[in-house]
XYZ file of C-alpha atoms in Angstrom:
181
model
C -16.559 34.094 -35.337
C -18.065 30.649 -34.861
C -21.609 30.777 -33.483
C -23.854 27.897 -32.429
C -27.571 27.962 -31.726
C -29.115 25.354 -29.412
C -30.620 22.191 -30.881
C -34.284 22.730 -31.700
C -33.935 26.520 -31.957
C -35.731 28.142 -34.876
C -33.119 28.986 -37.502
C -32.524 32.736 -37.770
C -33.039 33.943 -41.313
C -34.591 30.630 -42.399
C -33.133 27.168 -42.882
C -32.401 27.712 -46.585
C -30.077 30.671 -46.035
C -26.557 29.436 -46.777
C -24.536 32.615 -47.089
C -24.985 36.335 -47.351
C -22.991 39.535 -47.251
C -24.479 42.399 -45.276
C -23.242 45.033 -47.753
C -21.186 47.928 -46.464
C -21.046 46.722 -42.874
C -18.031 48.059 -40.907
C -17.348 44.718 -39.172
C -18.840 41.828 -41.171
C -17.782 40.796 -44.675
C -19.889 37.626 -44.943
C -22.023 35.276 -42.890
C -22.076 31.564 -43.733
C -24.782 29.228 -42.420
C -22.476 26.253 -42.104
C -25.174 23.750 -41.133
C -27.208 24.602 -44.271
C -24.456 23.501 -46.646
C -25.319 20.456 -48.757
C -24.800 17.164 -46.951
C -24.829 18.713 -43.482
C -27.456 17.503 -41.036
C -29.367 19.723 -38.679
C -29.857 22.723 -40.960
C -33.318 23.145 -39.475
C -31.858 23.113 -35.944
C -33.799 19.951 -35.019
C -31.021 17.354 -34.977
C -28.100 19.255 -33.504
C -26.483 22.607 -33.028
C -27.032 25.119 -35.813
C -23.597 26.473 -36.805
C -22.701 29.797 -38.424
C -19.304 31.209 -39.461
C -18.862 34.980 -39.607
C -15.957 36.605 -41.485
C -14.887 40.118 -40.554
C -13.907 42.766 -43.060
C -10.196 43.096 -43.809
C -10.231 46.589 -42.276
C -11.740 45.328 -39.018
C -9.178 42.518 -38.847
C -6.313 44.960 -39.481
C -7.458 47.106 -36.550
C -7.456 44.130 -34.175
C -4.572 41.924 -35.328
C -1.220 42.170 -33.596
C 0.987 39.788 -35.529
C -1.134 36.649 -35.746
C -3.089 37.319 -32.536
C -6.110 39.462 -31.694
C -5.427 42.497 -29.515
C -8.459 41.744 -27.283
C -10.137 38.483 -28.287
C -13.010 38.871 -25.804
C -13.896 42.376 -27.043
C -13.702 41.206 -30.670
C -15.927 38.213 -29.845
C -18.555 40.440 -28.216
C -18.478 43.039 -30.998
C -18.694 40.452 -33.794
C -21.441 38.521 -31.966
C -23.523 41.680 -31.599
C -23.032 42.564 -35.289
C -23.895 38.982 -36.332
C -27.112 38.911 -34.289
C -28.066 42.365 -35.540
C -27.649 41.184 -39.153
C -29.811 38.129 -38.494
C -32.309 40.365 -36.701
C -31.982 38.396 -33.467
C -32.403 40.525 -30.364
C -29.946 39.805 -27.572
C -30.728 38.712 -24.041
C -27.767 38.600 -21.730
C -27.629 35.637 -19.363
C -24.044 34.445 -18.954
C -23.033 30.997 -20.152
C -20.503 28.774 -18.380
C -17.814 28.970 -21.110
C -17.606 32.753 -20.855
C -19.768 33.289 -23.926
C -23.244 34.678 -23.607
C -26.457 32.701 -23.975
C -28.795 34.936 -25.941
C -32.398 34.529 -26.890
C -33.858 35.983 -30.069
C -37.113 37.683 -29.184
C -38.291 37.632 -32.808
C -37.267 34.060 -33.600
C -36.887 32.258 -30.285
C -33.377 31.158 -31.285
C -30.954 30.559 -28.426
C -27.285 31.331 -29.133
C -25.289 29.025 -26.850
C -21.695 29.407 -28.054
C -19.460 31.953 -29.740
C -15.704 31.946 -30.255
C -13.241 33.862 -32.417
C -9.919 33.069 -34.003
C -7.452 35.120 -35.976
C -6.935 33.829 -39.491
C -4.861 36.560 -41.053
C -4.113 34.746 -44.324
C -7.729 34.312 -45.436
C -9.690 36.081 -48.157
C -7.277 37.055 -50.925
C -8.077 40.330 -52.672
C -10.077 39.701 -55.862
C -7.744 41.713 -58.112
C -4.732 39.747 -56.811
C -6.254 36.328 -57.579
C -5.187 34.384 -60.680
C -7.667 33.775 -63.505
C -6.439 30.203 -64.072
C -8.039 27.442 -61.989
C -4.729 25.936 -60.805
C -1.039 25.546 -61.648
C 0.446 22.239 -62.785
C 4.013 21.142 -63.484
C 3.434 18.031 -65.595
C 7.106 17.014 -65.548
C 7.279 16.944 -61.767
C 3.658 15.834 -61.381
C 2.936 18.520 -58.818
C 0.441 21.360 -58.721
C -0.994 24.194 -56.679
C -4.625 25.026 -56.022
C -6.709 27.101 -53.622
C -8.925 30.138 -53.214
C -6.213 32.280 -54.828
C -7.176 30.783 -58.200
C -10.282 31.103 -60.394
C -10.839 34.861 -60.261
C -14.347 35.742 -61.427
C -15.670 32.180 -61.095
C -16.096 31.766 -57.347
C -14.601 33.016 -54.099
C -13.647 31.700 -50.691
C -14.004 28.018 -49.952
C -16.013 27.481 -53.153
C -13.069 28.801 -55.195
C -10.689 26.526 -53.284
C -12.901 23.479 -53.860
C -13.309 24.164 -57.586
C -9.579 24.798 -57.904
C -8.785 21.516 -56.134
C -11.207 19.598 -58.336
C -9.709 21.135 -61.473
C -6.179 20.248 -60.339
C -7.258 16.690 -59.470
C -8.801 16.228 -62.926
C -5.591 17.452 -64.571
C -3.200 15.569 -62.297
C -5.010 12.211 -62.153
C -4.144 11.111 -65.720
C -0.481 11.860 -65.052
C -0.466 9.763 -61.880
C -2.599 6.927 -63.224
C -0.672 6.407 -66.467
C 1.405 3.222 -66.426
C 4.967 3.517 -67.608
């Protein structure tokens, strides 16, 4: 789920919240406050839309994926939006928005949710016990490597694991590519 709050809205949960997992929630695995990431502007909601990314649990995704598509994207969007707002403790309003999403106002925070959309990404979130402990793979003879969130078990997960894996591969591959023959 991608969710956007209106510019100038108070930030649900506080502007310093970057990511959290709601525990044993049946729908949501993690919530990422995308705008609060380092180098992003508008984390306080004052300079632009305040963006959040919500990942479902693998079990929830399995129930709703048919191949690479969602069985009922609109129902999934509504259900994930409600679970997201509940986790941020934002009460829902209900006035319809022009793009088919719902504009919602948080009674406790005054935050106005102006956009939500969902997409199926069935290859995300590798299982922790299936991930490799090494940070990357490198074939020095061919000068090619592999990196991603599948590497670095126990160090990081998700996009952080992918970024650290890519950095590690770059540091190992650069000397091979920059060496003059």
